[in-house]
CSV table of C-alpha atoms and ligand atoms in Angstrom, one decimal:
chain,number,residue,atom,x,y,z
A,1,MET,CA,0.0,0.0,0.0
A,2,LYS,CA,2.7,2.4,1.1
A,3,SER,CA,4.9,1.7,-1.9
A,4,SER,CA,2.1,2.0,-4.4
A,5,ARG,CA,1.1,5.3,-2.9
A,6,LEU,CA,4.7,6.4,-3.3
A,7,GLY,CA,4.7,5.2,-6.9
A,8,MET,CA,1.5,7.2,-7.6
A,9,GLY,CA,3.0,10.3,-6.0
A,10,LEU,CA,6.0,10.0,-8.2
A,11,LEU,CA,3.9,9.6,-11.3
A,12,ALA,CA,1.8,12.6,-10.4
A,13,ALA,CA,4.9,14.6,-9.8
A,14,LEU,CA,6.3,13.6,-13.1
A,15,ALA,CA,3.1,14.4,-14.9
A,16,LEU,CA,3.1,17.8,-13.2
A,17,ALA,CA,6.7,18.5,-14.1
A,18,TRP,CA,6.0,17.4,-17.7
A,19,GLY,CA,2.9,19.6,-17.8
A,20,CYS,CA,4.9,22.5,-16.5
A,21,GLN,CA,7.7,22.0,-18.9
A,22,LYS,CA,5.3,22.0,-21.8
A,23,LYS,CA,3.4,25.0,-20.7
A,24,GLU,CA,6.4,27.0,-19.8
A,25,ALA,CA,8.4,26.0,-22.9
A,26,GLY,CA,11.5,27.9,-23.7
A,27,GLU,CA,14.5,29.2,-21.9
A,28,ILE,CA,15.9,32.5,-20.9
A,29,ARG,CA,19.1,33.3,-22.6
A,30,ILE,CA,21.7,35.4,-20.9
A,31,GLY,CA,24.9,36.5,-22.5
A,32,GLU,CA,28.3,36.9,-20.8
A,33,TYR,CA,31.4,38.4,-22.4
A,34,GLY,CA,34.7,38.4,-20.6
A,35,SER,CA,38.4,37.9,-20.8
A,36,LEU,CA,38.8,34.1,-20.7
A,37,THR,CA,42.2,34.5,-22.4
A,38,GLY,CA,44.7,37.2,-22.9
A,39,ASN,CA,46.5,39.7,-20.7
A,40,THR,CA,44.0,39.7,-17.9
A,41,ALA,CA,42.6,36.2,-18.2
A,42,THR,CA,42.0,35.8,-14.5
A,43,PHE,CA,39.4,38.6,-14.7
A,44,GLY,CA,37.2,36.7,-17.1
A,45,GLN,CA,37.8,33.2,-15.8
A,46,SER,CA,37.0,34.2,-12.2
A,47,THR,CA,33.9,36.1,-13.2
A,48,HIS,CA,32.7,33.2,-15.2
A,49,LYS,CA,33.0,30.8,-12.3
A,50,GLY,CA,30.8,33.1,-10.2
A,51,VAL,CA,28.2,33.7,-12.9
A,52,LEU,CA,27.9,30.0,-13.7
A,53,LEU,CA,27.5,29.1,-10.1
A,54,ALA,CA,24.6,31.6,-9.8
A,55,VAL,CA,23.0,30.2,-12.9
A,56,GLU,CA,23.4,26.6,-11.9
A,57,GLU,CA,21.8,27.3,-8.5
A,58,ALA,CA,18.9,29.1,-10.2
A,59,ASN,CA,18.4,26.2,-12.5
A,60,ALA,CA,18.6,23.6,-9.7
A,61,ALA,CA,15.9,25.5,-7.9
A,62,GLY,CA,13.6,25.2,-11.0
A,63,GLY,CA,14.8,28.1,-13.1
A,64,VAL,CA,13.5,31.6,-13.2
A,65,LEU,CA,9.8,32.3,-14.1
A,66,GLY,CA,9.6,28.5,-14.6
A,67,LYS,CA,12.2,28.7,-17.4
A,68,LYS,CA,15.7,27.3,-17.6
A,69,ILE,CA,18.5,29.9,-17.7
A,70,THR,CA,20.9,29.3,-20.6
A,71,LEU,CA,24.2,31.1,-20.2
A,72,ILE,CA,26.1,31.8,-23.4
A,73,THR,CA,29.7,32.9,-22.7
A,74,GLU,CA,32.0,34.6,-25.2
A,75,ASP,CA,35.7,35.2,-24.8
A,76,ASP,CA,36.9,38.7,-25.7
A,77,GLN,CA,40.7,37.9,-25.3
A,78,SER,CA,41.2,40.9,-23.0
A,79,LYS,CA,40.7,43.2,-26.0
A,80,PRO,CA,38.2,46.1,-26.1
A,81,GLU,CA,37.3,45.6,-29.8
A,82,GLU,CA,36.7,41.9,-29.2
A,83,ALA,CA,34.4,42.8,-26.3
A,84,ARG,CA,32.3,44.9,-28.7
A,85,THR,CA,32.2,42.1,-31.2
A,86,ALA,CA,31.3,39.5,-28.6
A,87,ALA,CA,28.4,41.7,-27.3
A,88,LEU,CA,27.1,42.1,-30.8
A,89,LYS,CA,27.2,38.4,-31.5
A,90,LEU,CA,25.4,37.6,-28.3
A,91,ILE,CA,22.7,40.2,-29.0
A,92,ARG,CA,22.2,39.5,-32.7
A,93,GLN,CA,23.0,35.8,-33.2
A,94,ASP,CA,22.2,34.3,-29.8
A,95,LYS,CA,19.3,36.7,-29.1
A,96,VAL,CA,20.1,37.1,-25.4
A,97,ILE,CA,17.8,39.2,-23.3
A,98,ALA,CA,20.5,40.6,-21.1
A,99,LEU,CA,24.3,40.8,-20.9
A,100,ILE,CA,26.8,40.4,-18.1
A,101,GLY,CA,30.2,41.9,-18.6
A,102,GLU,CA,32.9,43.2,-18.4
A,103,VAL,CA,35.5,43.5,-15.6
A,104,ALA,CA,37.9,46.0,-17.2
A,105,SER,CA,36.3,49.4,-17.7
A,106,SER,CA,37.9,49.9,-21.1
A,107,ARG,CA,36.2,46.8,-22.4
A,108,SER,CA,32.8,47.5,-20.8
A,109,LEU,CA,33.1,51.0,-22.4
A,110,ALA,CA,33.7,49.4,-25.8
A,111,ALA,CA,30.7,47.0,-25.6
A,112,ALA,CA,28.2,49.1,-23.8
A,113,PRO,CA,27.1,51.3,-26.8
A,114,GLU,CA,26.0,48.1,-28.6
A,115,ALA,CA,23.8,47.0,-25.6
A,116,GLN,CA,22.4,50.5,-25.3
A,117,ARG,CA,21.6,50.7,-29.1
A,118,ALA,CA,19.9,47.3,-29.0
A,119,LYS,CA,18.1,48.1,-25.8
A,120,ILE,CA,19.5,45.0,-24.1
A,121,PRO,CA,20.2,45.6,-20.4
A,122,MET,CA,23.9,45.1,-19.6
A,123,ILE,CA,25.3,44.7,-16.1
A,124,SER,CA,29.0,45.1,-15.5
A,125,SER,CA,30.1,43.0,-12.6
A,126,ALA,CA,33.3,44.9,-11.8
A,127,SER,CA,34.0,47.9,-14.0
A,128,THR,CA,34.4,50.9,-11.7
A,129,ASN,CA,35.1,53.8,-14.1
A,130,PRO,CA,32.1,56.2,-13.8
A,131,GLN,CA,31.8,56.6,-17.6
A,132,VAL,CA,30.6,53.0,-18.1
A,133,THR,CA,27.0,53.5,-16.9
A,134,GLN,CA,27.0,57.0,-18.4
A,135,VAL,CA,26.8,55.3,-21.8
A,136,GLY,CA,23.0,55.0,-21.3
A,137,ASP,CA,20.0,53.9,-19.4
A,138,PHE,CA,20.4,50.2,-20.2
A,139,ILE,CA,23.9,50.0,-18.6
A,140,PHE,CA,24.2,49.0,-14.9
A,141,ARG,CA,26.9,47.7,-12.6
A,142,ALA,CA,27.1,45.6,-9.5
A,143,CYS,CA,30.1,47.4,-8.0
A,144,PHE,CA,31.0,50.9,-6.6
A,145,ILE,CA,32.6,53.5,-8.8
A,146,ASP,CA,36.1,55.0,-8.7
A,147,PRO,CA,35.4,58.4,-7.1
A,148,PHE,CA,34.6,56.3,-4.0
A,149,GLN,CA,37.5,53.9,-4.5
A,150,GLY,CA,40.1,56.6,-5.3
A,151,GLY,CA,38.7,58.8,-2.5
A,152,THR,CA,38.9,56.0,0.0
A,153,MET,CA,42.5,55.2,-0.8
A,154,ALA,CA,43.5,58.9,-0.7
A,155,ARG,CA,41.9,59.2,2.8
A,156,PHE,CA,43.5,56.0,3.9
A,157,ALA,CA,46.9,57.3,2.8
A,158,PHE,CA,46.4,60.7,4.4
A,159,GLU,CA,44.6,59.8,7.6
A,160,ASP,CA,45.7,56.2,8.4
A,161,LEU,CA,49.2,56.1,6.9
A,162,LYS,CA,49.7,59.8,7.6
A,163,VAL,CA,51.7,60.4,4.4
A,164,ARG,CA,51.6,63.8,2.7
A,165,ARG,CA,53.8,63.4,-0.4
A,166,VAL,CA,52.6,60.7,-2.8
A,167,ALA,CA,53.8,59.7,-6.3
A,168,MET,CA,51.6,57.9,-8.8
A,169,LEU,CA,52.4,55.3,-11.6
A,170,VAL,CA,49.5,55.1,-14.0
A,171,ASP,CA,48.6,52.8,-16.9
A,172,ILE,CA,48.0,55.6,-19.4
A,173,LYS,CA,45.8,53.7,-22.0
A,174,ASN,CA,43.6,52.1,-19.3
A,175,ASP,CA,40.4,54.1,-18.6
A,176,TYR,CA,40.2,52.6,-15.1
A,177,SER,CA,43.8,53.4,-14.2
A,178,VAL,CA,43.7,57.0,-15.5
A,179,GLY,CA,40.3,57.7,-13.8
A,180,LEU,CA,41.3,56.2,-10.5
A,181,SER,CA,44.5,58.2,-10.4
A,182,GLN,CA,42.5,61.4,-11.0
A,183,PHE,CA,40.0,60.6,-8.3
A,184,PHE,CA,42.8,59.7,-5.8
A,185,GLU,CA,44.6,63.0,-6.6
A,186,LYS,CA,41.5,65.1,-6.2
A,187,THR,CA,40.7,63.8,-2.7
A,188,PHE,CA,44.3,63.7,-1.6
A,189,LYS,CA,44.8,67.3,-2.5
A,190,GLU,CA,41.5,68.4,-0.9
A,191,LEU,CA,42.8,66.8,2.3
A,192,GLY,CA,46.0,68.8,2.1
A,193,GLY,CA,48.3,66.3,0.5
A,194,GLU,CA,50.6,66.7,-2.5
A,195,ILE,CA,51.0,64.6,-5.6
A,196,ILE,CA,54.7,65.2,-6.2
A,197,ALA,CA,55.2,63.0,-9.3
A,198,SER,CA,53.1,61.2,-11.8
A,199,GLU,CA,54.6,58.7,-14.2
A,200,SER,CA,53.0,56.4,-16.7
A,201,TYR,CA,53.3,53.0,-18.4
A,202,SER,CA,51.3,50.9,-20.8
A,203,GLU,CA,49.7,47.5,-20.3
A,204,GLY,CA,52.2,44.8,-21.3
A,205,ASP,CA,55.3,46.8,-20.2
A,206,ILE,CA,57.8,44.8,-18.2
A,207,GLU,CA,60.4,47.6,-17.5
A,208,PHE,CA,59.5,50.3,-15.0
A,209,ARG,CA,62.9,51.3,-13.6
A,210,ALA,CA,63.1,54.6,-15.5
A,211,GLN,CA,59.8,55.8,-14.1
A,212,LEU,CA,60.6,54.5,-10.7
A,213,THR,CA,63.9,56.2,-10.6
A,214,LYS,CA,62.3,59.5,-11.4
A,215,ILE,CA,59.7,58.8,-8.7
A,216,ARG,CA,62.6,58.0,-6.2
A,217,GLU,CA,64.2,61.4,-7.0
A,218,SER,CA,61.0,63.2,-5.9
A,219,LYS,CA,61.2,61.6,-2.4
A,220,PRO,CA,57.7,60.4,-2.0
A,221,GLU,CA,56.3,58.9,1.2
A,222,ALA,CA,54.1,56.4,-0.7
A,223,ILE,CA,53.3,55.4,-4.3
A,224,PHE,CA,49.8,54.9,-5.7
A,225,VAL,CA,49.7,52.3,-8.5
A,226,PRO,CA,46.2,52.1,-9.9
A,227,GLY,CA,46.9,49.2,-12.3
A,228,TYR,CA,46.1,45.6,-13.0
A,229,TYR,CA,47.8,42.6,-11.4
A,230,THR,CA,49.7,41.8,-14.6
A,231,GLU,CA,52.0,44.8,-13.9
A,232,ALA,CA,51.5,45.5,-10.2
A,233,GLY,CA,53.7,42.7,-9.0
A,234,LEU,CA,56.5,43.6,-11.3
A,235,ILE,CA,56.3,47.3,-10.4
A,236,ALA,CA,56.6,46.3,-6.7
A,237,LYS,CA,59.6,44.2,-7.4
A,238,GLN,CA,61.5,46.8,-9.4
A,239,ALA,CA,60.5,49.5,-6.8
A,240,ARG,CA,62.1,47.4,-4.0
A,241,GLU,CA,65.2,46.7,-6.1
A,242,LEU,CA,65.6,50.5,-6.5
A,243,GLY,CA,65.5,50.8,-2.7
A,244,LEU,CA,62.0,52.3,-2.5
A,245,ALA,CA,60.9,50.8,0.8
A,246,ILE,CA,57.9,53.1,1.2
A,247,PRO,CA,54.3,51.9,1.2
A,248,LEU,CA,52.7,51.0,-2.2
A,249,LEU,CA,49.0,51.5,-2.6
A,250,GLY,CA,46.7,50.0,-5.2
A,251,GLY,CA,43.1,49.6,-6.2
A,252,ASP,CA,40.9,46.6,-7.0
A,253,GLY,CA,43.1,45.8,-10.0
A,254,TRP,CA,45.6,44.2,-7.7
A,255,ASP,CA,43.2,41.5,-6.7
A,256,SER,CA,44.6,38.3,-8.1
A,257,THR,CA,46.8,35.5,-6.7
A,258,VAL,CA,49.1,36.4,-9.6
A,259,THR,CA,50.0,39.6,-7.8
A,260,LEU,CA,51.4,37.4,-5.0
A,261,GLU,CA,53.1,35.0,-7.4
A,262,ILE,CA,54.9,37.7,-9.3
A,263,GLY,CA,55.5,40.1,-6.4
A,264,LYS,CA,56.4,37.7,-3.6
A,265,GLU,CA,58.2,39.6,-0.8
A,266,ALA,CA,58.1,42.8,-2.8
A,267,VAL,CA,54.3,43.1,-2.4
A,268,GLU,CA,54.4,42.5,1.4
A,269,GLY,CA,52.8,45.5,3.1
A,270,VAL,CA,50.9,46.7,0.1
A,271,TYR,CA,47.5,48.2,0.8
A,272,PHE,CA,44.7,48.0,-1.8
A,273,SER,CA,41.0,48.7,-2.0
A,274,ASN,CA,38.7,45.9,-3.0
A,275,HIS,CA,35.1,44.6,-3.2
A,276,TYR,CA,35.4,41.9,-0.6
A,277,ALA,CA,37.8,40.2,1.9
A,278,SER,CA,38.0,36.4,1.9
A,279,ASP,CA,39.0,36.5,5.6
A,280,ASP,CA,35.8,38.4,6.6
A,281,PRO,CA,34.1,36.1,9.1
A,282,SER,CA,30.6,37.1,8.2
A,283,PRO,CA,28.5,34.0,7.5
A,284,ARG,CA,27.3,35.4,4.2
A,285,ILE,CA,30.9,35.5,2.9
A,286,GLN,CA,32.1,32.3,4.5
A,287,GLU,CA,29.1,30.3,3.3
A,288,PHE,CA,29.7,31.6,-0.2
A,289,ILE,CA,33.4,30.7,-0.1
A,290,ALA,CA,32.5,27.2,1.1
A,291,LYS,CA,30.1,26.7,-1.8
A,292,PHE,CA,32.4,28.2,-4.4
A,293,LYS,CA,35.3,25.9,-3.2
A,294,LYS,CA,33.0,22.9,-3.5
A,295,ARG,CA,32.1,23.8,-7.1
A,296,TRP,CA,35.5,24.9,-8.2
A,297,GLU,CA,38.1,22.4,-6.9
A,298,GLY,CA,38.9,24.1,-3.7
A,299,GLU,CA,39.6,27.5,-5.2
A,300,VAL,CA,39.1,30.5,-3.0
A,301,PRO,CA,37.1,33.1,-5.0
A,302,ASP,CA,38.7,36.5,-5.7
A,303,ALA,CA,36.7,39.6,-5.9
A,304,MET,CA,35.8,39.1,-9.6
A,305,ALA,CA,34.3,35.7,-8.9
A,306,VAL,CA,32.1,37.1,-6.1
A,307,LEU,CA,31.1,40.1,-8.2
A,308,GLY,CA,30.2,37.8,-11.1
A,309,TYR,CA,28.0,35.8,-8.7
A,310,ASP,CA,26.4,39.0,-7.4
A,311,ALA,CA,25.9,40.5,-10.8
A,312,ALA,CA,24.2,37.4,-12.1
A,313,ASN,CA,21.9,37.1,-9.1
A,314,MET,CA,21.0,40.8,-9.3
A,315,LEU,CA,20.0,40.2,-12.9
A,316,LEU,CA,18.1,37.0,-12.1
A,317,ASP,CA,16.3,38.9,-9.4
A,318,ALA,CA,15.3,41.6,-11.8
A,319,ILE,CA,14.0,39.1,-14.3
A,320,ARG,CA,11.9,37.5,-11.6
A,321,ARG,CA,10.4,40.8,-10.7
A,322,ALA,CA,9.9,41.8,-14.3
A,323,GLY,CA,7.5,38.8,-14.5
A,324,GLU,CA,8.5,38.0,-18.1
A,325,PRO,CA,11.9,37.9,-19.9
A,326,ASP,CA,11.4,41.2,-21.6
A,327,PRO,CA,14.5,43.4,-21.9
A,328,ILE,CA,12.7,46.7,-21.3
A,329,LYS,CA,10.9,45.3,-18.2
A,330,ILE,CA,14.2,43.8,-16.9
A,331,ARG,CA,15.9,47.2,-17.4
A,332,ASP,CA,13.1,48.9,-15.4
A,333,GLN,CA,13.5,46.3,-12.6
A,334,LEU,CA,17.3,46.6,-12.5
A,335,ALA,CA,16.8,50.4,-12.1
A,336,ALA,CA,14.4,49.8,-9.3
A,337,THR,CA,16.8,47.6,-7.3
A,338,LYS,CA,16.6,49.2,-3.9
A,339,GLU,CA,17.8,46.4,-1.7
A,340,PHE,CA,19.9,43.6,-2.8
A,341,ALA,CA,21.8,41.4,-0.4
A,342,GLY,CA,24.9,40.6,-2.3
A,343,VAL,CA,27.9,38.5,-1.0
A,344,THR,CA,30.0,41.7,-1.6
A,345,GLY,CA,27.5,43.6,0.6
A,346,ASP,CA,24.1,45.1,0.7
A,347,MET,CA,23.6,47.3,-2.3
A,348,MET,CA,21.1,49.6,-4.0
A,349,ILE,CA,21.1,50.8,-7.6
A,350,ASP,CA,21.3,54.6,-7.6
A,351,ALA,CA,19.9,57.0,-10.1
A,352,ASP,CA,23.0,56.7,-12.2
A,353,ARG,CA,22.7,52.9,-12.3
A,354,ASN,CA,25.7,52.3,-10.0
A,355,ALA,CA,25.7,50.1,-7.0
A,356,ARG,CA,26.0,51.9,-3.6
A,357,LYS,CA,27.7,49.6,-1.3
A,358,PRO,CA,30.7,49.3,1.1
A,359,ILE,CA,34.4,49.1,0.1
A,360,VAL,CA,37.1,47.2,1.9
A,361,ILE,CA,40.9,47.8,2.3
A,362,LEU,CA,43.2,44.8,2.3
A,363,LYS,CA,46.8,44.5,3.2
A,364,ILE,CA,49.2,41.9,1.8
A,365,GLU,CA,50.8,40.1,4.7
A,366,GLY,CA,52.5,36.7,4.9
A,367,GLY,CA,51.6,36.1,1.2
A,368,LYS,CA,47.9,36.6,1.9
A,369,PHE,CA,45.3,39.3,1.5
A,370,LYS,CA,44.3,40.4,5.0
A,371,PHE,CA,41.2,42.5,5.8
A,372,VAL,CA,42.1,45.9,7.2
A,373,LYS,CA,38.8,47.8,7.3
A,374,SER,CA,35.5,48.3,5.6
A,375,LEU,CA,33.9,51.6,4.8
A,376,ALA,CA,30.2,52.4,4.2
A,377,PRO,CA,29.2,54.4,1.1
A,378,GLN,CA,29.0,58.1,1.8
B,1,LIG,N1,37.6,47.9,-11.5
B,1,LIG,C1,38.5,47.5,-12.6
B,1,LIG,C2,38.1,48.3,-13.8
B,1,LIG,O1,37.2,49.0,-13.8
B,1,LIG,C3,38.4,46.0,-12.8
B,1,LIG,C4,38.6,45.1,-11.7
B,1,LIG,C5,37.6,44.8,-10.8
B,1,LIG,C6,39.8,44.5,-11.5
B,1,LIG,C7,37.7,44.0,-9.7
B,1,LIG,C8,40.0,43.6,-10.4
B,1,LIG,C9,39.0,43.4,-9.5
B,1,LIG,O2,38.8,48.2,-14.8
């Protein structure tokens, strides 16, 4: 009796599932473009792991609006022009209803006009340059912006480290790096500090001694290096070789284990701002790390991975609230995101389509990223 009842129950459940599947036919297609290869491959690879985890969880829970989420991912090889092409392919050929991408501001800036033109909502997980969302009303982000990030590091240098004379070394063709250096400078000067030297390099450079020698001559008390991990570790090494034992400061672009692998002892004592701290004991963060490690062979997520997860969930949440997978309605719901509990913190989407949320400062110590402090948005 018992077993036959169970059998009937199972049959009924199957029939129901079948009925549902037929009624709710179709899928929801989301596009993701990112740097799976190229100069900053960890950006795209980490982000993808977070995005995919969010999509798998949603599908395991029955999908969104009763439909399966299909994620289509394109590699842009860390090149802005390829980012644009990838976004176009996802929009035109794959007919995605929303886009997730990119990490690097220069690449989000290259692709965003296509999303805007096609009226397909795009959410950048990690691009912090303010111009990204200024492209238009279909462009959003799941992270804070660089006036906040640059201002935070300037204040940290002035108030916590008590330095007054800072030099900068800027990646001159990188929108993020140039913007972040300007925002740092603005706040640092307002506080009463001085930028006594500003030197530049370009992505892919491996020789920074000439710039660092000039910087040394200006006798700074700290150097701000708003670049990406590919050059950050090398810059630190060469600075130490030249006898510059002063604090180095960076932004979120330093966040990669590659910084530690290249920089080794040279990056010890570096302070940089970031989106999350893996040693933050909050259950929200530790539970996410546990689940991420389980899915991705013990890997501890970096900030890009966590932001990929948050960006994807923010989008899925907007699709749910939109009630149907319609790009315009999804845009409206993204814009109406007033409270979203991300792993990287509680956030709200402001009138400029940027996320208002906290920032953290990390210190490299003993070959690890250590939490120093967290600051609430102003
Ligand atoms: N904020 C950087 C940019 O806008 C990208 C980045 C985000 C890099 C997070 C590392 C970690 O270009």
